[in-house]
Coordinates of C-alpha atoms in Angstrom, one line a residue:
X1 CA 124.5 117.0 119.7
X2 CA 123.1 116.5 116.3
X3 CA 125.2 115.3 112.8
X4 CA 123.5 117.5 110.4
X5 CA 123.4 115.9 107.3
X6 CA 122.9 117.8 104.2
X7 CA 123.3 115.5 101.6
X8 CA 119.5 114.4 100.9
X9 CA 118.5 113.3 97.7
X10 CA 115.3 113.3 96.3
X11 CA 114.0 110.0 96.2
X12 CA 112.4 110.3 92.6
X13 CA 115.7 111.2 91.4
X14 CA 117.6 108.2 89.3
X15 CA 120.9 108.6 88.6
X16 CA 123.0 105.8 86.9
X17 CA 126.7 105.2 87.3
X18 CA 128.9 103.4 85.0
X19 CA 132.6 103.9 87.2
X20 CA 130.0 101.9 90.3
X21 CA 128.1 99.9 87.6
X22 CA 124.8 100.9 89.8
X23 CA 121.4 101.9 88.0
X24 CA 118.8 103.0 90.9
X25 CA 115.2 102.9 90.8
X26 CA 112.5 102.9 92.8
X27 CA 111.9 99.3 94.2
X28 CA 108.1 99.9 92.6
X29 CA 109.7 99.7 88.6
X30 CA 112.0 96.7 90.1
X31 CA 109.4 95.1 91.0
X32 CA 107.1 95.6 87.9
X33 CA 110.7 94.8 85.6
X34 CA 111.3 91.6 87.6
X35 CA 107.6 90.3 87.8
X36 CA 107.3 91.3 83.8
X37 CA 110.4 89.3 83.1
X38 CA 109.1 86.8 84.8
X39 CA 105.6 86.5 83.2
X40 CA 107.5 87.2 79.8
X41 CA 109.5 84.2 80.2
X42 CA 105.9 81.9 81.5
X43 CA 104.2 82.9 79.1
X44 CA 107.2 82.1 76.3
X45 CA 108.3 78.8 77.9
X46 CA 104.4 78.1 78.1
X47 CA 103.6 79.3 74.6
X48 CA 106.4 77.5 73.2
X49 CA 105.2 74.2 74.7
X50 CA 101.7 74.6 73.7
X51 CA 102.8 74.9 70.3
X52 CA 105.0 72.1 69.8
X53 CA 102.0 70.1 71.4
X54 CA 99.6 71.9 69.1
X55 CA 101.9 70.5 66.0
X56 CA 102.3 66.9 67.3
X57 CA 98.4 67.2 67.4
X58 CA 97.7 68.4 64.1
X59 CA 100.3 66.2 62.8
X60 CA 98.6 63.4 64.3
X61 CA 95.3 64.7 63.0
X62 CA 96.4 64.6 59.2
X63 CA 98.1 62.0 59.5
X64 CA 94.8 60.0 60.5
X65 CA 93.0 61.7 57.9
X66 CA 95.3 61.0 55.6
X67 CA 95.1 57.2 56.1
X68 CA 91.7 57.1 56.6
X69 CA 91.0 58.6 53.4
X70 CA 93.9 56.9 51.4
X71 CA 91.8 53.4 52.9
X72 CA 88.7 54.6 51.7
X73 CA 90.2 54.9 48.5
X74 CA 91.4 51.7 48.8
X75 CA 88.7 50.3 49.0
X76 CA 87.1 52.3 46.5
X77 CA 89.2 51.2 43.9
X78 CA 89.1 47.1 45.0
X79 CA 86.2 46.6 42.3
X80 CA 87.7 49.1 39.4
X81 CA 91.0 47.7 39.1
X82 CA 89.7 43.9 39.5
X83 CA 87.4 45.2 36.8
X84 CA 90.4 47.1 34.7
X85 CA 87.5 49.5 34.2
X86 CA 90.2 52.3 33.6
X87 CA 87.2 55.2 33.3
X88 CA 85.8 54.6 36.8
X89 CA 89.5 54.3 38.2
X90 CA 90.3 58.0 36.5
X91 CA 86.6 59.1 37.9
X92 CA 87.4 58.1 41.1
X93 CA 90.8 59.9 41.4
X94 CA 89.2 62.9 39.8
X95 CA 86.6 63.7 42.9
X96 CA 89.4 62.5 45.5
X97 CA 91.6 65.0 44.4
X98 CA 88.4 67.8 44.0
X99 CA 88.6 67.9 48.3
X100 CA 90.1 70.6 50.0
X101 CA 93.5 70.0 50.5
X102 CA 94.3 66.9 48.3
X103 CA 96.8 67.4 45.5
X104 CA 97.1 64.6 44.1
X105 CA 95.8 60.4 44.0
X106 CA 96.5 57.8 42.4
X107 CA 96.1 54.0 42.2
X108 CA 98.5 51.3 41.2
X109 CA 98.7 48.2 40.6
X110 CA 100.1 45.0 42.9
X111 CA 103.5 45.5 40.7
X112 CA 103.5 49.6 41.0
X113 CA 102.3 50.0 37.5
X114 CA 100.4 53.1 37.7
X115 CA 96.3 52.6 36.7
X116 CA 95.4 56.0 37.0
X117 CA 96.2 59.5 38.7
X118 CA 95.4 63.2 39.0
X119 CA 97.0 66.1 40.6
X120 CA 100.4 65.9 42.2
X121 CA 102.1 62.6 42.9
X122 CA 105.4 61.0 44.1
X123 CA 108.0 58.7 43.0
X124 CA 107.2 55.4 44.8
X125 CA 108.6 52.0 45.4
X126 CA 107.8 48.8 47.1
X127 CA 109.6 49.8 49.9
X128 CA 106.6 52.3 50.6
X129 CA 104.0 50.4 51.3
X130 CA 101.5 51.5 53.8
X131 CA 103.8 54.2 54.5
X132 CA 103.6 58.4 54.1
X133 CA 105.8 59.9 52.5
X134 CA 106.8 63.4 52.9
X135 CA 108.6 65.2 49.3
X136 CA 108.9 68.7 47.9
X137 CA 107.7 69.3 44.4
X138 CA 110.1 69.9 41.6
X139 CA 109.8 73.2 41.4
X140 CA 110.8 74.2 44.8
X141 CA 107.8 76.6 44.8
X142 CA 105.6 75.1 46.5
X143 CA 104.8 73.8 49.9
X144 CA 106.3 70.1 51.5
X145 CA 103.6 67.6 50.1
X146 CA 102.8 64.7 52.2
X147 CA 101.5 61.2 50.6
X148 CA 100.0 58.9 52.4
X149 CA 100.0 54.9 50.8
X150 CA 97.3 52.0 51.6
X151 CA 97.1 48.9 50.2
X152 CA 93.9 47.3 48.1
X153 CA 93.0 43.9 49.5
X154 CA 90.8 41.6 47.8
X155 CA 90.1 38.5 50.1
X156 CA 93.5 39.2 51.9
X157 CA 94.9 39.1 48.7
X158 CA 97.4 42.8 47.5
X159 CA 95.9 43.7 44.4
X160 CA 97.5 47.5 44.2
X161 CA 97.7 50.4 46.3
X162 CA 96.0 53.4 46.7
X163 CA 97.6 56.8 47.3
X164 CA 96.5 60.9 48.3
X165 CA 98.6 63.8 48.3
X166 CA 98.1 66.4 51.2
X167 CA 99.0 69.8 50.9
X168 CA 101.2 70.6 54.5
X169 CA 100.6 74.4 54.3
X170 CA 97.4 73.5 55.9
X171 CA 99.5 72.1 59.1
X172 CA 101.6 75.2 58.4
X173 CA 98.9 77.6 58.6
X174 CA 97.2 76.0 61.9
X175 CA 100.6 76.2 63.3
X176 CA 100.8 79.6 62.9
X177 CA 97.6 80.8 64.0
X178 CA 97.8 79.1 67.1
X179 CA 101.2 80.7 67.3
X180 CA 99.9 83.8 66.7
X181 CA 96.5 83.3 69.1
X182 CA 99.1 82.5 71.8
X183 CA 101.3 85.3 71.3
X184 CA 98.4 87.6 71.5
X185 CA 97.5 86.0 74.6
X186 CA 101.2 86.3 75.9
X187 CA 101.1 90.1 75.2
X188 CA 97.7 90.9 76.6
X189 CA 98.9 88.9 80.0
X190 CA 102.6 90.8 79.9
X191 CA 100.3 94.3 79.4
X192 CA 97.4 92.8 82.7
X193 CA 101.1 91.8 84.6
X194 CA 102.8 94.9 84.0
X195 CA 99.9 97.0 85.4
X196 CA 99.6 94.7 88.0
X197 CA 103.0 94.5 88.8
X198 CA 103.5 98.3 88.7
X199 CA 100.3 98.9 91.1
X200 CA 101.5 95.8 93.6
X201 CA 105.4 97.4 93.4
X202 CA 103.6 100.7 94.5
X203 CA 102.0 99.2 97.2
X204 CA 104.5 97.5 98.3
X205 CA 107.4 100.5 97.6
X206 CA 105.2 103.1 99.5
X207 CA 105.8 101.5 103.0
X208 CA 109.7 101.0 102.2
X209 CA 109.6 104.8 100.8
X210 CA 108.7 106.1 104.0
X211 CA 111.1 103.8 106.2
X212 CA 113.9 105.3 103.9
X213 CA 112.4 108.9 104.7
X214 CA 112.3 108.3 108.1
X215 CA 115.8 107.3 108.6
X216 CA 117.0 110.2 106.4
X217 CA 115.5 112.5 109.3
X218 CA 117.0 109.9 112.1
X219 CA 120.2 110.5 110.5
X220 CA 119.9 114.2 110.0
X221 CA 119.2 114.6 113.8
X222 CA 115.6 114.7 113.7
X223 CA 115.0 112.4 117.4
X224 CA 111.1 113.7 117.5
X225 CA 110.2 111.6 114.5
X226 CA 107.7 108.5 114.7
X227 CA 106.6 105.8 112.2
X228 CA 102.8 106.1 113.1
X229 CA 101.6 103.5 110.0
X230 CA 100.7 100.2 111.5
X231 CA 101.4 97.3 110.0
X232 CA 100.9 93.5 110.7
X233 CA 104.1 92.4 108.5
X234 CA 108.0 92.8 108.9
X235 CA 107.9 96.2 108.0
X236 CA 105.8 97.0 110.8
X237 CA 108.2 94.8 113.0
X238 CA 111.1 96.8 111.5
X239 CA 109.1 100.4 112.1
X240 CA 109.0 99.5 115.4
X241 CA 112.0 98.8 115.9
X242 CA 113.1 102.3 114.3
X243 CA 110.8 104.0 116.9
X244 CA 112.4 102.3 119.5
X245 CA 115.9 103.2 118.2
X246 CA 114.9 106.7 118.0
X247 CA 113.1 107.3 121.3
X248 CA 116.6 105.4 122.6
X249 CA 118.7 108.3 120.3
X250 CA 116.3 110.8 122.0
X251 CA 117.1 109.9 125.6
X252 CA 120.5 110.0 124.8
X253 CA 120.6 113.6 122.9
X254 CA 118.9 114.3 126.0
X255 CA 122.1 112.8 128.0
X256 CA 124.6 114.2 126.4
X257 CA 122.7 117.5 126.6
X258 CA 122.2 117.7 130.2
X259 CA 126.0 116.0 130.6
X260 CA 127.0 118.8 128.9
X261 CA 125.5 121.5 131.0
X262 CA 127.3 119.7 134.2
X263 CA 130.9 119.7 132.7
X264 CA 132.3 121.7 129.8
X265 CA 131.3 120.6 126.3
X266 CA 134.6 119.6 125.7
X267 CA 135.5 117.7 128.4
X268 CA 132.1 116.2 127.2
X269 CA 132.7 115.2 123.7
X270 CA 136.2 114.1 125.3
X271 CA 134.4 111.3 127.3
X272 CA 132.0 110.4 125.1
X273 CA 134.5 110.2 122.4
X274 CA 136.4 107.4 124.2
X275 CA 134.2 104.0 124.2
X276 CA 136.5 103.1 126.8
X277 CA 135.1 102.7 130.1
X278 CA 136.2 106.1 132.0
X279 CA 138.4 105.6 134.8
X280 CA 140.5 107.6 137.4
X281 CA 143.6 109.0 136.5
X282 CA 145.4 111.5 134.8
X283 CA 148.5 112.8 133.0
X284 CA 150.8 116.0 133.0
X285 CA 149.6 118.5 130.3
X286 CA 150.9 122.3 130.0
X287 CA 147.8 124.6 130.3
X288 CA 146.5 127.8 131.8
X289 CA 144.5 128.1 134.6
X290 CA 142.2 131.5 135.2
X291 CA 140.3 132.8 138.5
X292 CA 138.0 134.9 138.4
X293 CA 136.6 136.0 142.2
X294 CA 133.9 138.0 143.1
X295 CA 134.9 140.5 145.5
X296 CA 132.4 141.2 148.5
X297 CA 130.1 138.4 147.8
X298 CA 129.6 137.3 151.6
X299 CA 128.4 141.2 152.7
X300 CA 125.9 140.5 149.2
X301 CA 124.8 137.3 150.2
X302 CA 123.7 138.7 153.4
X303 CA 121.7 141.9 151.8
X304 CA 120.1 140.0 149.2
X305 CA 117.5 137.0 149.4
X306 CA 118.7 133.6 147.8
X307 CA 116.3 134.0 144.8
X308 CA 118.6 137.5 143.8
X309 CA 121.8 136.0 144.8
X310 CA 120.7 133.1 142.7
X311 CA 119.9 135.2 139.4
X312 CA 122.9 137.5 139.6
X313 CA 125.7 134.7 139.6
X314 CA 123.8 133.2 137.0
X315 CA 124.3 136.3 135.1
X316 CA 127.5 137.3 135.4
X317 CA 128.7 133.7 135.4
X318 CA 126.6 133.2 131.7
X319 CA 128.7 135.6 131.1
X320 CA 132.3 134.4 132.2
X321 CA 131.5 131.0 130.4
X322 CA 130.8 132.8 127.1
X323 CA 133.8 134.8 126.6
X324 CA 135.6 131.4 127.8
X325 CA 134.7 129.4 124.9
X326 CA 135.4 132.6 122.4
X327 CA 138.7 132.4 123.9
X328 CA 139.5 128.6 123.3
X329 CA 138.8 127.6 126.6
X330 CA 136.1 126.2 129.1
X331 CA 134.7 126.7 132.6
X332 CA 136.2 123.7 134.5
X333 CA 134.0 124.3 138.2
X334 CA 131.7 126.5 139.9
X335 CA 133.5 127.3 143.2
X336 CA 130.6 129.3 145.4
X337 CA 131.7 132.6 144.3
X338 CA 134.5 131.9 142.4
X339 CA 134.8 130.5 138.2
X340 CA 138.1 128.7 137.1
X341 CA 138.7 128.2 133.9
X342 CA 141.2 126.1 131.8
X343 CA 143.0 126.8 128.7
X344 CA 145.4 123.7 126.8
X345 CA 143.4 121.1 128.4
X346 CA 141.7 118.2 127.6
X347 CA 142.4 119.9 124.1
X348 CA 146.2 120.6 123.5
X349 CA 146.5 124.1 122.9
X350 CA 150.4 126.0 122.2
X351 CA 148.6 129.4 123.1
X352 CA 147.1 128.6 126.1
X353 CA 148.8 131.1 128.4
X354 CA 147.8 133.9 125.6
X355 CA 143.9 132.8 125.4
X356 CA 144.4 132.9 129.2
X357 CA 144.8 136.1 129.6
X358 CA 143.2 137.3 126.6
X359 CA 140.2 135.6 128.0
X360 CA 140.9 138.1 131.5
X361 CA 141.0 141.3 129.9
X362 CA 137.4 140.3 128.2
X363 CA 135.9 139.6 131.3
X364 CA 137.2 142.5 132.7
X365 CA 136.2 144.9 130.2
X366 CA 133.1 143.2 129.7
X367 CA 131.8 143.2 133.3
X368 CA 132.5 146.7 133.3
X369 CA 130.5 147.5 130.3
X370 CA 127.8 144.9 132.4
X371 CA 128.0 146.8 135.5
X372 CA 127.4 150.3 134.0
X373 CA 124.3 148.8 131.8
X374 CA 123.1 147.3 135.2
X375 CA 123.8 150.4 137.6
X376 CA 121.3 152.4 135.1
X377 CA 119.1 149.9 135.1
X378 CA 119.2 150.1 139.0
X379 CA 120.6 146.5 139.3
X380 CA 123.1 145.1 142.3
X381 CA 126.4 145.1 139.9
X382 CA 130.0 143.1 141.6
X383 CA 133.3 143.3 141.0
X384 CA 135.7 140.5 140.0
X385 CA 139.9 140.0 140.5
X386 CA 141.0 137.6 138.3
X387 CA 144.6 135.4 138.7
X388 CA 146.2 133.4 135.9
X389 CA 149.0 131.4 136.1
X390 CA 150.4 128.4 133.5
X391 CA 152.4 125.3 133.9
X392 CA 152.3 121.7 134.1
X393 CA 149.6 120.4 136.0
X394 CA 147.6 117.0 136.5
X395 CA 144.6 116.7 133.9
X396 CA 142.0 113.7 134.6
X397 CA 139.4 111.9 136.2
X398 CA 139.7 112.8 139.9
X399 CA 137.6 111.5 142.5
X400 CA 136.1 107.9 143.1
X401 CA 134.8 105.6 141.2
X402 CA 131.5 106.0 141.9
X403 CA 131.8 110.1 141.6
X404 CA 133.9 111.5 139.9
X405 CA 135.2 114.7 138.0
X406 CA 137.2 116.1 135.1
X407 CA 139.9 118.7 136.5
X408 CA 143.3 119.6 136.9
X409 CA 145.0 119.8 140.0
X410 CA 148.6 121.1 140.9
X411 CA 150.8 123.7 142.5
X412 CA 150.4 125.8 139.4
X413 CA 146.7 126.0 140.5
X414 CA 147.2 126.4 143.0
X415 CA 149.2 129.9 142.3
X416 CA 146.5 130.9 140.1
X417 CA 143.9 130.5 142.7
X418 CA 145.7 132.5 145.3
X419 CA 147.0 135.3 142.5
X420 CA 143.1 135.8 142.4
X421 CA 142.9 136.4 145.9
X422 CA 145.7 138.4 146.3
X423 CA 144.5 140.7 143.1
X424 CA 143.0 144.5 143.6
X425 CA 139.4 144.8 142.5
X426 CA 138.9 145.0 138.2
X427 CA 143.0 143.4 138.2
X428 CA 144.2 140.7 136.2
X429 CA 147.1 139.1 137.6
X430 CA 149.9 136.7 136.9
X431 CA 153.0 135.3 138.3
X432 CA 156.5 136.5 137.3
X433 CA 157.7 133.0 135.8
X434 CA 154.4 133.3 133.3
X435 CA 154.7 136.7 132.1
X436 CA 158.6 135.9 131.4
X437 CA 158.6 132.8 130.0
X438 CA 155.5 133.1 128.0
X439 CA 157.0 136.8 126.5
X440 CA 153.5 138.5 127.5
X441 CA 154.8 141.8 127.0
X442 CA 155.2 140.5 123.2
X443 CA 151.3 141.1 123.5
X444 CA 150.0 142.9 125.8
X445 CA 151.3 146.0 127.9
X446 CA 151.7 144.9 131.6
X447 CA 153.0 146.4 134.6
X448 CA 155.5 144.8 137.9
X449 CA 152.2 144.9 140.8
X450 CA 154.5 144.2 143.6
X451 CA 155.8 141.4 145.1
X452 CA 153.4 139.7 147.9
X453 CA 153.7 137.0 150.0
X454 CA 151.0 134.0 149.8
X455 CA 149.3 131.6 151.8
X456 CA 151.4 128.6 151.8
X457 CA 154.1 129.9 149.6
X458 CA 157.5 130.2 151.6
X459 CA 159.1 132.7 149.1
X460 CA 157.4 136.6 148.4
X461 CA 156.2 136.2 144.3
X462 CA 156.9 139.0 142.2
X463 CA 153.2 139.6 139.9
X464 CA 152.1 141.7 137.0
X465 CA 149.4 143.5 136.0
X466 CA 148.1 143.0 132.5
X467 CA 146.9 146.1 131.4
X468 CA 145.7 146.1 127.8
X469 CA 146.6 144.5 125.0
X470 CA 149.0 146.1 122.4
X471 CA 146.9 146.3 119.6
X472 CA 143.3 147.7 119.0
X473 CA 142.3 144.7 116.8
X474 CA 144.5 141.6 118.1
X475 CA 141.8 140.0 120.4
X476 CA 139.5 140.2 117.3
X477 CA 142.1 138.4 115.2
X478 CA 143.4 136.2 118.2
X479 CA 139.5 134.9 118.6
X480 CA 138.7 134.5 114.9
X481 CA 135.2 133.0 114.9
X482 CA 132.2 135.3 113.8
X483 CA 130.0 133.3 115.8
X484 CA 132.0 134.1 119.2
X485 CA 131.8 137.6 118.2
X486 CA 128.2 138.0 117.4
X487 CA 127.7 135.6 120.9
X488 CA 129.5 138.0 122.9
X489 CA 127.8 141.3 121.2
X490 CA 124.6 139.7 122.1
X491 CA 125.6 139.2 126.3
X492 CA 126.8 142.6 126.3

């Protein structure tokens, strides 16, 4: 009892859905997506801070330089200016200003009078003193100027101030290449984590691609498959578990296989069906019951050994259970000699009483076509009488609770079982109240067979004989599955 599923997909296949807002991919490119991300945003949170670190430090740098060089020229300019020796003051701003990355110096006087300057120099007052001082040229050209202010001391007396003009496009430029040194380092670790990632997501997506293949044959029915990959890790512990599901689906297909040898497949799926727990009892159902009798079989079972006696109700009986199922019905016991069969039951059926004896003529015409292969062949061939009667009967779960069966019981089975005693060898027989009220003769020629009187049945019971049915291709159309047909083609 396997659920064929034919809905597989190919695993490589993406397919992305906006109505379901889903986008699969294999769990290896999630992986590499989510563990790039994450590395992206690392390195750019990490970048980011080594930057702003990396221009509070050069910022800390110039601006030490700065005031380092603005005291040296400080103190440079101590003797000049107590000297008013103008020329050595302009001399002295002159190779200041020469050094990479000074625009401008100058040197003024205790009251801000300037003494002398070269270069590029701000607007100062007194309020600047010892200060820097961060301005734009006029123009708007050039880069943010910075100006850094110390004061000339002669014997802790202020005698003027001294003052150097750095050019920030240097801090500007370090900035950058450091920005630019981390962002190369940012892409070549994004490039090392992607391939990384990608290889790891394989790795990792190969174990979880075969647990998705293996459950694709599970569900398709396939029991026999195993996870045979060992593995120390939860997805070992969950392959595992999947072989111990499976072996436990296997036992059970195995169940349900040999249940439904024992009873009729659908009184099989009919249990099985029910989660219930199964329990005696029954209810009234309208069906058809058919017996079909061997005649003779006691003088056979004394002629032949057990091992023939064995193989030829096996055969005719493979036989008798195929053309029940073509006919919408089911073999409902093995009595000795004897097959019963229900139609309308546990499966409600309104033409029960037709597949009945629909089903009868088949066997009939079929063991005939059986018994003429077999009497060429030199085989022991039997005859059957068959008897079919419908009604209401009791349908259920007879028996105890520790065995029991499903069946109908009733004194319309009764009637049918004793119609197939009371039948001619090669006749199909029925009561009088089933071939009127069911209209047989709507369907299929019949003829009165007598009235007889039966075992345990006070009043004589008018039968009929069904002879044939009235149309060439009506059992064809009445049984409508290719399958049955080719099925029964094949027992003939």
């Amino acid at each position: 009892m396997r659920t064929e599923n034919n809905a597989h997909r190919d695993p490589d296949t993406r397919t992305f859905s906006w109505k379901q807002g889903t986008f699969p991919l294999p769990i290896a490119y999630k992986l590499a997506l989510i563990i790039t991300l994450l590395l992206v945003i690392g390195m750019g949170l990490l970048g980011l801070s080594i930057s702003k670190n990396q221009s509070r430090l050069f910022d800390r740098e110039i601006t030490a330089y700065g005031n380092a060089l603005s005291a040296q020229l400080a103190k440079a300019a101590v003797e000049p200016v107590l000297a008013k020796d103008q020329l050595a003051l302009s001399v002295l701003t002159n190779n200041v200003t020469s050094n990479v990355g000074i625009k401008g110096s100058a040197i003024y006087s205790d009251e801000l009078k300037l003494l002398a300057s070269t270069g590029q120099i701000p607007e100062i007052t007194t309020e600047n003193g010892n200060q820097s001082i961060t301005w734009k040229p006029r123009n708007g050209t050039e880069a943010t100027r910075t100006s850094y202010i110390s004061t000339l001391k002669f014997r802790d007396l202020s005698i003027g101030y001294a003052l150097l003009t750095f050019d920030r496009s240097i801090l500007a430029q370090a900035q950058q290449q450091a920005i630019h040194t981390i962002t190369l380092l940012t892409l070549v670790m994004v490039v090392i984590g992607v391939f990384a990632a990608f290889l790891l997501g394989r790795r990792l997506s190969h174990p979880i691609n075969h647990l998705v293949d293996g459950s694709r044959e599970i569900s398709a029915g396939n029991y026999q498959f195993r996870f045979t990959e060992r593995r120390g890790d939860e997805l070992g512990q969950l392959m595992t578990a999947l072989n111990t599901m499976t072996a436990g689906l296997q036992h059970k297909e195995r169940v349900e296989q040999t249940f439904s040898r024992y009873v009729s497949p659908k009184v099989a799926k009919e249990l099985l069906s029910d989660m219930k727990p199964v329990r005696l009892g029954g209810h009234n159902v309208s069906a058809s019951v058919l017996f079909a009798d061997i005649v003779g079989f006691t003088r056979l079972s004394e002629q032949l050994e057990a091992e023939e006696i064995n193989t030829l109700l096996n055969t005719y009986f493979t036989l008798i259970d195929r053309t029940a199922r073509l006919c919408h019905g089911h073999v409902d016991k093995y009595i000795g000699d004897c097959t019963m069969l229900l139609f309308g039951a546990p499966e409600p059926d309104d033409a029960h009483c037709v597949h009945a004896v629909s089903c009868g003529i088949l066997i009939r015409d079929l063991v005939t076509e059986l018994n003429e292969q077999r009497e060429k062949d030199g085989l022991v061939t039997v005859d059957f009488r068959i008897g079919i009667n419908s009604g209401v009967m009791l349908a259920g779960n007879m028996g105890s609770e520790e065995r029991m069966e499903y069946t109908v019981v009733g004194e319309a089975v009764n009637l049918a079982s004793r119609l197939s005693s009371a039948a001619d060898i090669g006749q199909v027989i029925v009561s009088d109240s089933l071939n009127d009220s069911m209209q047989l003769n709507r369907y299929f020629s019949t003829k009165p067979s007598g009235t007889i009187q039966l075992q345990g049945v006070s009043e004589p019971i008018t039968v009929h004989e069904i002879i044939e049915t009235r149309e060439d291709n009506f059992l064809n159309e009445l049984l409508a599955t290719s399958a049955g047909v080719d099925e029964m083609e094949a027992s003939r």
